[in-house]
Coordinates of C-alpha atoms and ligand atoms in Angstrom, one line a residue:
X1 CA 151.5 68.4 191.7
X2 CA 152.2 68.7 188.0
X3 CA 149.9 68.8 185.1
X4 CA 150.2 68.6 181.5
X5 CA 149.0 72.2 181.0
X6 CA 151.0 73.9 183.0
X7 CA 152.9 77.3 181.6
X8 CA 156.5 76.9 181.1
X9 CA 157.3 80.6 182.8
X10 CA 156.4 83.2 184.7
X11 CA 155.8 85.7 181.7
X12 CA 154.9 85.6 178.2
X13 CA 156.2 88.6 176.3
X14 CA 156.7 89.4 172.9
X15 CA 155.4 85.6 171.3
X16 CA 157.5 84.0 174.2
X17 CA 157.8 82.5 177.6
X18 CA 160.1 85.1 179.6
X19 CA 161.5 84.5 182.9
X20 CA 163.7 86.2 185.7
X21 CA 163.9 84.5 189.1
X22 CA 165.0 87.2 190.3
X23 CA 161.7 88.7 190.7
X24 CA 159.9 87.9 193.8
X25 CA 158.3 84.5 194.0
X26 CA 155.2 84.0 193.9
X27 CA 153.2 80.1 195.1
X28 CA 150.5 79.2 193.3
X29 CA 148.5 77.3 195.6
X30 CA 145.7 74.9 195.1
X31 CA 143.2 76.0 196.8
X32 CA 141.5 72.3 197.1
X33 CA 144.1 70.9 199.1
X34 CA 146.7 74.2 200.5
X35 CA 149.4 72.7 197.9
X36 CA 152.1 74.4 196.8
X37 CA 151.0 73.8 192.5
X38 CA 153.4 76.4 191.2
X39 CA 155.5 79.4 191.6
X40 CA 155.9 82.4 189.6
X41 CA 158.4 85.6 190.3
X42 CA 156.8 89.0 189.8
X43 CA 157.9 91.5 186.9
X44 CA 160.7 93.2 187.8
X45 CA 161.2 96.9 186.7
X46 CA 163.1 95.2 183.3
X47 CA 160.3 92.5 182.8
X48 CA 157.8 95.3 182.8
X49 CA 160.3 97.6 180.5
X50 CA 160.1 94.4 178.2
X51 CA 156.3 94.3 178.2
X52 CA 156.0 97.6 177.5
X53 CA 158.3 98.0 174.9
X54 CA 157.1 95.0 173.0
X55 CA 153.9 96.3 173.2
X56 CA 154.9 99.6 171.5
X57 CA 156.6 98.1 168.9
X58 CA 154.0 95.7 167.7
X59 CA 151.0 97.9 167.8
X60 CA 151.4 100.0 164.4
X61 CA 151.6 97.2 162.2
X62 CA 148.8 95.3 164.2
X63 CA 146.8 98.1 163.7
X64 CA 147.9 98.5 159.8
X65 CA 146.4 94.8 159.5
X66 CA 142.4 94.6 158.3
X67 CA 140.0 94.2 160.6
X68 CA 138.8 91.1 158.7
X69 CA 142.4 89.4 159.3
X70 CA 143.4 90.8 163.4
X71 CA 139.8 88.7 164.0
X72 CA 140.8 85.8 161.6
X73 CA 143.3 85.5 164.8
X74 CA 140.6 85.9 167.0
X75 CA 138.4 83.2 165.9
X76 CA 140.9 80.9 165.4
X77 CA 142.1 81.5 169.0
X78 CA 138.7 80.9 170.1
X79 CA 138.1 77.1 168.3
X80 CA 141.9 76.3 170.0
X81 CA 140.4 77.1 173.1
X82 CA 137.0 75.4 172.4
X83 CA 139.1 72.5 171.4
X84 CA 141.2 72.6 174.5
X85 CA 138.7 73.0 176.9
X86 CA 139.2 70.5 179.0
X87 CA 142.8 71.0 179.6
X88 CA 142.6 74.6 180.6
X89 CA 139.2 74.2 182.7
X90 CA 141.2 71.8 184.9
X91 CA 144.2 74.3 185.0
X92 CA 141.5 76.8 185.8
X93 CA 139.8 74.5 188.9
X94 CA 143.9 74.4 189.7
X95 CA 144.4 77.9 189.6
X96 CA 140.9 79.2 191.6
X97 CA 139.9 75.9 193.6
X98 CA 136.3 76.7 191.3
X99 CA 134.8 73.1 190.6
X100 CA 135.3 71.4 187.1
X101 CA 131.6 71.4 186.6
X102 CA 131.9 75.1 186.3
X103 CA 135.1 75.6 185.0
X104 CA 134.2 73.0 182.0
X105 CA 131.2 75.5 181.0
X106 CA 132.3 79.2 181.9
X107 CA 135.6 80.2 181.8
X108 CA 137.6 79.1 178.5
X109 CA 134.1 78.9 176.8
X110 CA 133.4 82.0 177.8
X111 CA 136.6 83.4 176.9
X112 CA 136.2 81.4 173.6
X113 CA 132.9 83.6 172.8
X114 CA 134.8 86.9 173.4
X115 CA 137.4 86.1 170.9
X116 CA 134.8 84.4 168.5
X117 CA 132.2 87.8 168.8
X118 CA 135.2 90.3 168.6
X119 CA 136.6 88.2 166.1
X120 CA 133.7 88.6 163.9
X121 CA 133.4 92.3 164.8
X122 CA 136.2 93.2 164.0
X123 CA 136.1 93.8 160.3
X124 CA 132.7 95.8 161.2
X125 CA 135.0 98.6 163.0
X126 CA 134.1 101.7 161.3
X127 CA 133.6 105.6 161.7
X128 CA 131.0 107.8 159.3
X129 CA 130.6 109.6 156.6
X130 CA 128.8 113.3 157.6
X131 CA 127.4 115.4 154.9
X132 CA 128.0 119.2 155.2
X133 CA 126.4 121.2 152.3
X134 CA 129.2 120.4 149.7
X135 CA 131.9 119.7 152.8
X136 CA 132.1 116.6 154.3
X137 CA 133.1 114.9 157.9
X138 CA 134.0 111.8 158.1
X139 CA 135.4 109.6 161.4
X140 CA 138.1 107.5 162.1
X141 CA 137.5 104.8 164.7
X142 CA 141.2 104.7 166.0
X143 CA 143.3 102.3 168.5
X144 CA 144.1 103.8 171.7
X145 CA 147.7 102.4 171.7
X146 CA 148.8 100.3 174.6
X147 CA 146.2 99.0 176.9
X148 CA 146.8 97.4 180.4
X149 CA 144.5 94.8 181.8
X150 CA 144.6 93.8 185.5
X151 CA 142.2 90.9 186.6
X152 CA 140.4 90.1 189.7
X153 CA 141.1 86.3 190.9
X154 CA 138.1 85.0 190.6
X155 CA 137.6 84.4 186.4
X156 CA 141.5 84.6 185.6
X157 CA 140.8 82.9 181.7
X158 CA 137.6 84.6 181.1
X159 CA 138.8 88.2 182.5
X160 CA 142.0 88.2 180.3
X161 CA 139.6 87.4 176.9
X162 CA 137.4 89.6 178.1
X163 CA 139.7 92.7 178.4
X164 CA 142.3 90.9 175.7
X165 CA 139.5 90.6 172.8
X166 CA 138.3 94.0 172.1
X167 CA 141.3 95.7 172.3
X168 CA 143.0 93.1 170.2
X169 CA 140.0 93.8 167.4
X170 CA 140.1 97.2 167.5
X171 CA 143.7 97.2 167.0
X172 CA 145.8 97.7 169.9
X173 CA 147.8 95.9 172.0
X174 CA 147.8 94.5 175.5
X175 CA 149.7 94.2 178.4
X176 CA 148.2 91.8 180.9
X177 CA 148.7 91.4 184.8
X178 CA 146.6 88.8 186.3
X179 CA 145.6 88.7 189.9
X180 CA 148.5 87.4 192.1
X181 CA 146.1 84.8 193.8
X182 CA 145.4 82.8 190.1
X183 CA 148.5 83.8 187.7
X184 CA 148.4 81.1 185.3
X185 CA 145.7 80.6 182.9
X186 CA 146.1 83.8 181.4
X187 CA 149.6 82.7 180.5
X188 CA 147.7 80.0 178.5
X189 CA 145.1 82.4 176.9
X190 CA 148.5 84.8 175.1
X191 CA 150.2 81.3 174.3
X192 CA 147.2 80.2 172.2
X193 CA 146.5 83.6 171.0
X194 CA 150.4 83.7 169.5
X195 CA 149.9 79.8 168.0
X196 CA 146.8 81.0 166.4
X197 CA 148.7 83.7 164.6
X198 CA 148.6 86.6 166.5
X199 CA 152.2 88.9 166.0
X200 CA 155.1 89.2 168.6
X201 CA 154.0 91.9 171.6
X202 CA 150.6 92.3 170.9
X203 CA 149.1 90.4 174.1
X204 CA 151.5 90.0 177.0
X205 CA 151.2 88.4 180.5
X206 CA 153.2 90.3 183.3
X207 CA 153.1 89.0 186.7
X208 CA 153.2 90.9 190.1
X209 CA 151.2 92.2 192.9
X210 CA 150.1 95.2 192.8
X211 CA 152.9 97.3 192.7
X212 CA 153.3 95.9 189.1
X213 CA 150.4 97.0 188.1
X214 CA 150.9 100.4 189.6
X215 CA 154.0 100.8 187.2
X216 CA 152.0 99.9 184.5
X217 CA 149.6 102.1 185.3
X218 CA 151.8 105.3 185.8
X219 CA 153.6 104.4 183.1
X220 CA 153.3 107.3 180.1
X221 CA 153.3 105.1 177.2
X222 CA 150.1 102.9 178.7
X223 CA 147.2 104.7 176.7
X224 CA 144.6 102.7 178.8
X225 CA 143.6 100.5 181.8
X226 CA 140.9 98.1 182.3
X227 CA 140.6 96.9 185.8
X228 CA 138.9 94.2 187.1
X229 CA 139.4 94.5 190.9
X230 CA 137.4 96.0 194.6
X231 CA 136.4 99.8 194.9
X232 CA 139.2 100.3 197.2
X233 CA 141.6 99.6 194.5
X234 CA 139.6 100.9 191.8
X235 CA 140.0 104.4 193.6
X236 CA 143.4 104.3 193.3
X237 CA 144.3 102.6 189.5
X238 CA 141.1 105.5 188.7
X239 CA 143.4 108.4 190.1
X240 CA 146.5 107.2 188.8
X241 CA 145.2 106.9 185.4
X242 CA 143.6 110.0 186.0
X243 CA 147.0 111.6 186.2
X244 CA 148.2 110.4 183.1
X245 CA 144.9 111.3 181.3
X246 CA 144.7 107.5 180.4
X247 CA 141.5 106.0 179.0
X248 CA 139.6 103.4 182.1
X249 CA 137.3 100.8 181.7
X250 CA 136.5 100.1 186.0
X251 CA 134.8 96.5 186.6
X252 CA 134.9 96.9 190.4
X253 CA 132.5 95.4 193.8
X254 CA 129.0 95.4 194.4
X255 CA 126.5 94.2 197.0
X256 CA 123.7 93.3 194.6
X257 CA 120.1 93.8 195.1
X258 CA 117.7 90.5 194.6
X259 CA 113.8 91.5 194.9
X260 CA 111.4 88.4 195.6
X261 CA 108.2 89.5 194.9
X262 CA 105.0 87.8 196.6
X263 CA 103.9 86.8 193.5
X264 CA 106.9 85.0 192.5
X265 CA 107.7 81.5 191.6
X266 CA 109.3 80.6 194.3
X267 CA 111.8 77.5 193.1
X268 CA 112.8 80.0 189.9
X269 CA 113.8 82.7 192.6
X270 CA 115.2 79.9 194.8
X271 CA 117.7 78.9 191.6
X272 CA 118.5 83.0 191.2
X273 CA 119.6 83.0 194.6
X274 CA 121.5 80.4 194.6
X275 CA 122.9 81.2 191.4
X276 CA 123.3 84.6 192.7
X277 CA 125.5 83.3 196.0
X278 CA 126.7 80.3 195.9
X279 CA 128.1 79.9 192.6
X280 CA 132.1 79.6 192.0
X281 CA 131.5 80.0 196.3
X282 CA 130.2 83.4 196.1
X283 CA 132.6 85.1 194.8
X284 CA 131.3 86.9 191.8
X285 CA 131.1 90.5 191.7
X286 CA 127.1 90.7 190.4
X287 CA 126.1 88.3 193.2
X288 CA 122.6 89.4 194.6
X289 CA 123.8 89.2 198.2
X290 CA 121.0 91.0 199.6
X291 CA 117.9 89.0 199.1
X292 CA 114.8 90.8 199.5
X293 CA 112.1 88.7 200.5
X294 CA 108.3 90.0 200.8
X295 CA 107.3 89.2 204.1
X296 CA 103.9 86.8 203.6
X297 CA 106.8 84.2 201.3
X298 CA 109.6 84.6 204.0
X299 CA 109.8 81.4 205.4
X300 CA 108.4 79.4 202.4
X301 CA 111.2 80.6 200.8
X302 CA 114.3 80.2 203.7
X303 CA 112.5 76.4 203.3
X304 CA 113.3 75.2 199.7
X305 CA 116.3 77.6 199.8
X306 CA 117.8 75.3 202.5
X307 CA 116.6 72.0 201.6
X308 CA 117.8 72.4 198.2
X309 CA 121.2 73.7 199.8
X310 CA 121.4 70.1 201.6
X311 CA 121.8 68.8 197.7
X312 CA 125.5 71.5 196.8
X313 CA 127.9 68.8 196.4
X314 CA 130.7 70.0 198.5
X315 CA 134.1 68.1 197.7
X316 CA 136.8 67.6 195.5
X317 CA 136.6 70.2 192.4
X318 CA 137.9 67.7 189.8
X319 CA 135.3 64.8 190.7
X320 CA 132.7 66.2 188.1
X321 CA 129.8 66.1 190.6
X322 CA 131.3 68.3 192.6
X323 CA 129.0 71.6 192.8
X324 CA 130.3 73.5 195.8
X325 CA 134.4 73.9 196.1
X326 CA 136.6 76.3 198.5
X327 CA 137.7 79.8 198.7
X328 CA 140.5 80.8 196.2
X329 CA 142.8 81.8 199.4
X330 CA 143.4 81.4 203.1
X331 CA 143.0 84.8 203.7
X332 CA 139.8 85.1 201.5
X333 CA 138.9 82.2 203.7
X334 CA 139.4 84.6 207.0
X335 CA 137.6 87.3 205.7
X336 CA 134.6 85.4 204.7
X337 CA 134.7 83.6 208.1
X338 CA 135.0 87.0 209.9
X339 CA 131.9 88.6 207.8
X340 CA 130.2 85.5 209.3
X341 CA 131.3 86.3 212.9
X342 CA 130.2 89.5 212.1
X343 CA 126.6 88.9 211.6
X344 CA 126.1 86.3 214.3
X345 CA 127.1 89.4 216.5
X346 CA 124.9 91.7 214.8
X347 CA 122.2 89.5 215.8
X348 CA 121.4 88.2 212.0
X349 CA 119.3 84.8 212.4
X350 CA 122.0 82.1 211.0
X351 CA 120.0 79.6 208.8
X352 CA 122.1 77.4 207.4
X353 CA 126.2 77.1 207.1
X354 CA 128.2 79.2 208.7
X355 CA 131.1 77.7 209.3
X356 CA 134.5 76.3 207.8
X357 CA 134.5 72.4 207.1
X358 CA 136.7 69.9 208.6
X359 CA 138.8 68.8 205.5
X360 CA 142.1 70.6 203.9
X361 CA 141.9 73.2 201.8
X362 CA 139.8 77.0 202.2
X363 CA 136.2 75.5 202.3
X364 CA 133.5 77.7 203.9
X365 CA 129.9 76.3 204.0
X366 CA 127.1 78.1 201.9
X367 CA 125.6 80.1 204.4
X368 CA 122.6 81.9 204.8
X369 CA 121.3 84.7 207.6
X370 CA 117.8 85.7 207.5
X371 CA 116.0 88.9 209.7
X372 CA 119.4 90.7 208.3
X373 CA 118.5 94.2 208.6
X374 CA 119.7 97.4 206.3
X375 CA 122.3 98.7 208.8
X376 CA 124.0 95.3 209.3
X377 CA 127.2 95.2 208.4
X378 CA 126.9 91.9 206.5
X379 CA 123.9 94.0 204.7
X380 CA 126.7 96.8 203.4
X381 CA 129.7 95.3 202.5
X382 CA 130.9 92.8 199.8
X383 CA 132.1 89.3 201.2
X384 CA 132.8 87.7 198.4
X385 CA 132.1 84.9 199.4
X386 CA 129.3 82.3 199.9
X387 CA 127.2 84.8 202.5
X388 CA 123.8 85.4 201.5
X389 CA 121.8 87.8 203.9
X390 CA 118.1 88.0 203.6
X391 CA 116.1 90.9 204.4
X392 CA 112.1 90.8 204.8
X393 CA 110.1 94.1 203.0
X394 CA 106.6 94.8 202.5
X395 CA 105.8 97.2 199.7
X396 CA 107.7 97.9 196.5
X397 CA 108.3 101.6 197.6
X398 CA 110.1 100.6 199.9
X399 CA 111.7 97.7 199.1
X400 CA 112.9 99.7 196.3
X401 CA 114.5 102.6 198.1
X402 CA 116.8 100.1 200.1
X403 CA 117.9 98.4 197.1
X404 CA 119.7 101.3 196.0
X405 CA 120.9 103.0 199.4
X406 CA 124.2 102.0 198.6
X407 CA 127.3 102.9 197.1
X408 CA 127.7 100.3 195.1
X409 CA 125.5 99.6 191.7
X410 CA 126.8 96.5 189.4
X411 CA 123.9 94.3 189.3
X412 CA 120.1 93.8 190.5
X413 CA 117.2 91.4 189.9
X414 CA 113.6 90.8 190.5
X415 CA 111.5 88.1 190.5
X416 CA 107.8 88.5 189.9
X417 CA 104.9 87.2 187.7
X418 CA 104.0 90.7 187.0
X419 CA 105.2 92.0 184.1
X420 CA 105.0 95.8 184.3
X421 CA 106.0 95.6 187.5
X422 CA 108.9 93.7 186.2
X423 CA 109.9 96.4 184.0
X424 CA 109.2 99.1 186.2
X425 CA 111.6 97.6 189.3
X426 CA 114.0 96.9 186.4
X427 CA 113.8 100.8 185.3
X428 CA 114.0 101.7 188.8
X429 CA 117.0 100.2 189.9
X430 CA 120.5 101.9 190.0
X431 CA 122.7 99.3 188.6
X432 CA 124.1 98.7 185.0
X433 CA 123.2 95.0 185.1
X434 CA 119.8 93.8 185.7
X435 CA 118.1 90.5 185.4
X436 CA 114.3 89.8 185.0
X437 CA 113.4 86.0 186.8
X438 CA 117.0 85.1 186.3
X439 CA 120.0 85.8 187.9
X440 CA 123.9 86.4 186.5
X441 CA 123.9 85.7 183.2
X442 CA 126.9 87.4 181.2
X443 CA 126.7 86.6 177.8
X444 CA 129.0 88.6 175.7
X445 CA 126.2 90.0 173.5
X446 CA 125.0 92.3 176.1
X447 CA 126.8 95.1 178.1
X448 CA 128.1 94.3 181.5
X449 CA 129.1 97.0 183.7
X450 CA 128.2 98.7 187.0
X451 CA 127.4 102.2 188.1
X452 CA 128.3 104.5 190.7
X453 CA 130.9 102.9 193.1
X454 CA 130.6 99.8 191.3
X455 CA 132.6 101.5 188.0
X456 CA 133.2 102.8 184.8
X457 CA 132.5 102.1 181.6
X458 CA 131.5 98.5 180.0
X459 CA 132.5 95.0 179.0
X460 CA 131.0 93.0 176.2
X461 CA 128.8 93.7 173.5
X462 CA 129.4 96.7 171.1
X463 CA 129.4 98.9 174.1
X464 CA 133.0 98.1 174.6
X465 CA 133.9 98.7 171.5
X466 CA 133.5 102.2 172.5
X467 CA 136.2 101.7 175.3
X468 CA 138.8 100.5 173.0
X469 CA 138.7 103.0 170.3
X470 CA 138.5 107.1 169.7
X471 CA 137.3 108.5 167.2
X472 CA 139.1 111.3 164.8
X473 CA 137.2 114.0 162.7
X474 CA 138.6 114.8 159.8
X475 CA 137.3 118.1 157.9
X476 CA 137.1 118.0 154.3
X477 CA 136.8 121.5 152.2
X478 CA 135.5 120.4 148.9
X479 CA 135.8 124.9 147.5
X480 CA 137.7 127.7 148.5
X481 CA 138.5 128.5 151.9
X482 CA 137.8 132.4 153.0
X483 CA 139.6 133.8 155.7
X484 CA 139.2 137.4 157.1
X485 CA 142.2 138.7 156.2
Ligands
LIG501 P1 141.8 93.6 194.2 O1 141.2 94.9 194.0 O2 142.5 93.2 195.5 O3 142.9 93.3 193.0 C1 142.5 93.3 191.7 C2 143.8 93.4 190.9 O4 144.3 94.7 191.1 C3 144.9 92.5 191.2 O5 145.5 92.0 190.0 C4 145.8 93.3 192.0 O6 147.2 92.8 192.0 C5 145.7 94.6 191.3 N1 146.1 95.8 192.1 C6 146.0 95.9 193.5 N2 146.5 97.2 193.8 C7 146.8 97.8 192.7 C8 147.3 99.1 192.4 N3 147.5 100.0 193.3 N4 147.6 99.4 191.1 C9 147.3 98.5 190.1 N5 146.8 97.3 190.3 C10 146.6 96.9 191.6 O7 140.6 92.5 193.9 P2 140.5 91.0 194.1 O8 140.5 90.7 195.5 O9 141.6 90.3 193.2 O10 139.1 90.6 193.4 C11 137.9 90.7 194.1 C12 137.2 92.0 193.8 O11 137.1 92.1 192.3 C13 135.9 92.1 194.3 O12 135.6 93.4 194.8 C14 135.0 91.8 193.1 O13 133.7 92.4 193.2 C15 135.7 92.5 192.0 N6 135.4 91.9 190.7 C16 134.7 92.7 189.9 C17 134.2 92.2 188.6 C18 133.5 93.0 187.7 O14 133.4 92.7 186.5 N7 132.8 94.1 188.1 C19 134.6 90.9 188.3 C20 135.3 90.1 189.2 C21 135.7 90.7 190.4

């Protein structure tokens, strides 16, 4: 299968395609269909030399530039991605099997709004001016350096802008590894950046499995690493950057509280639990995948939930009707299947779904178990994956305790007609990203970011700003200095 988008190599490094075959391959496979669409080699230790080294050079005289022109590049990287949109949301449905109904509306155009906000922010970038008596402190707001990005598989465009677009405004550079599993749009997100102006080694794509991103990592000329990845391997890119005293930004899992109060409107929470679950086929790391239900609602609810679950166009991703599409991977597949195997055996009441359909490609049904209880597995871990388990409650008290008996804290919602208890289950909730009678909405104006196991830091807004900078005092004596001898 070829396609008119489709990058040229396996690497883009210093303002060009780079490749070396004699890195280990990698297929790209469509997830749609189990074709082979591509193959790519992984970084070898002299690819990842090359990154890093480009990146060096290039990030002094980045940073000399104004802010006003690095995000001249921005925003004219954004409208070229705008303008393309089409082309790289179907290389996108290639690349993650997600449908084109999606793909058309959230990845490049999200990506687009990163570049367009930092863009625009980017000549805002400044420290202060402190008075002190007659002395004076004013702040630098300073590059890191180098900054590595390593992506999850599941937004490949939209995590590479989203990591790429503040670091790139507050003047540093980037060294990009996407997930294995969906390795080519972000090769199309540094070629655009480049044709829209942007220097020689200031955003590179590396490819490789983790073990590239490990040297990258370690390496003591990366000043910084954004992951986007699962707490398992969050622990270790954490301690590793830990050793090198590195700056982290940690986007990692989560097994997302959603609170259906008995006052709510039903058919809104219906469309934030579905939004929350089945969307890009569950895998999304703020999905509310424990559904709290009050009890009197229960079955009103499992109702409307599964008869409007009977209307998920499950097919081909590229037909644009298509809603529903497959797993990125076989072996996401699996582990989706087994969660499901797991909770039939744990006794978890299987609604709807459930099962793999008959057609090629990694397509699990949207599934739902109700009567799931706290202590069930499929109640504790992250699928990832199109698995909702609902879970009855009775009071808020306690509905609110088990939302956050967990490790995890990325997201939450409620849904309720009652306001202050709206804002209070908001307030209550341990989780960075919470949503009021809605569910997953990421715009890049506002902070995204989890808590305890769920990360570090935050993406988006000004917030990250603060994740791509430091700032330096300087001291200024306007008299004489005394000193005691
Ligand atoms: P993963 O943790 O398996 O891999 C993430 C990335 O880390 C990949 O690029 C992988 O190659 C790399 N990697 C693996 N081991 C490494 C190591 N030792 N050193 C450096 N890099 C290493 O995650 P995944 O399966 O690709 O993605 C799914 C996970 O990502 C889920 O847990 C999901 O919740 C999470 N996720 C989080 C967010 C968020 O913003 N919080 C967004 C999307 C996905």
């Amino acid at each position: 299968m070829t396609y008119s988008t489709q990058p040229t190599a396996s690497h883009f490094i210093n303002g060009a395609y780079v490749e070396d075959t004699s890195g280990t391959p990698i297929d790209v496979i469509y997830p749609a269909t189990g074709d082979k669409i591509a193959t790519v080699h992984a970084a070898t230790p002299a690819i990842i030399e090359q990154a890093i080294e480009s990146a060096r050079a290039a990030q002094a005289e980045w940073a000399a530039l104004t802010g006003t022109e690095r995000g001249r590049i921005l925003r004219r990287a954004a409208d070229m991605m705008r303008a393309r949109n089409h082309d790289l949301s179907v290389l996108e449905t290639f690349d993650t099997g997600k449908p084109y109904s999606e793909t058309s509306v959230a990845d490049a155009t999200s990506g687009a709004d990163a570049l367009e906000y930092y863009g625009g922010m980017a000549a805002t970038l400044t420290g202060e001016h402190i008075q002190l008596g007659e002395d004076w402190v004013y702040t630098r707001r300073e590059p890191l350096g180098v900054c590595v990005g390593i992506g999850a598989w599941n937004y490949p465009t939209q995590i590479a802008c989203w990591k790429g677009a503040p670091a790139l405004a507050c003047g540093n550079t980037m060294i990009f590894k996407p997930s294995e599993s969906t390795p080519l749009c972000a090769l199309k997100v540094a070629e655009i950046l480049h044709e829209a102006g942007l220097p020689a080694g200031v955003y590179n794509v590396v490819q490789g499995l983790g073990e590239v991103g490990s040297s990258l990592v370690t390496d003591a000329r990366v000043d910084k690493v954004s992951l986007t990845g699962s707490v398992p391997t969050g622990r270790k890119v954490y301690a590793a950057a830990a050793a090198g005293m590195k700056h982290v930004t940690m986007e990692l899992g989560g097994k997302s509280p959603l609170i259906v109060f008995e006052d709510a409107d039903i058919e809104n929470a219906v469309s934030g639990a579905i939004l929350g679950n089945f969307y890009s086929s569950g895998q999304v790391c703020s999905n509310g995948t424990r559904v709290f239900v009050h009890a009197s609602i229960k079955e009103a609810f499992l109702d409307r939930l599964s008869t409007r679950l009977r209307a998920a166009v499950i097919g081909d991703p590229m037909e644009p009707e298509t809603s529903f599409g497959p797993m990125v991977s076989e072996r996401q597949m699996q582990i989706v299947l087994d969660y499901i195997a797991k909770g039939q055996a744990e006794g978890a009441r299987l609604v709807t779904g459930g099962a793999r359909l008959d057609r090629p490609g990694f397509f699990v049904s949207p599934t739902v178990f109700a009567d799931v209880t706290d202590d069930m597995v499929i109640a504790r871990e992250e699928i990832f994956g199109p698995v909702m388990a609902v879970l009855d409650f009775e009071t808020e008290a306690d509905v609110m305790a088990r939302a956050n008996a967990t490790e995890f804290g990325l997201a939450a919602g409620v849904f309720t007609r009652d306001l202050a208890r709206a804002h209070r289950v908001a307030a209550g909730f341990e989780a960075g990203t919470c949503f009021i009678n809605s569910y997953n909405d990421a715009p890049v104006e506002a902070p995204f970011g989890g808590v305890k196991a769920s990360g570090v830091g935050r993406e988006n807004a000004r917030a990250a700003i603060e994740h791509y900078s430091q700032l330096k005092s300087v001291y200024v004596r306007m008299g004489d200095l005394e000193a005691p001898f």
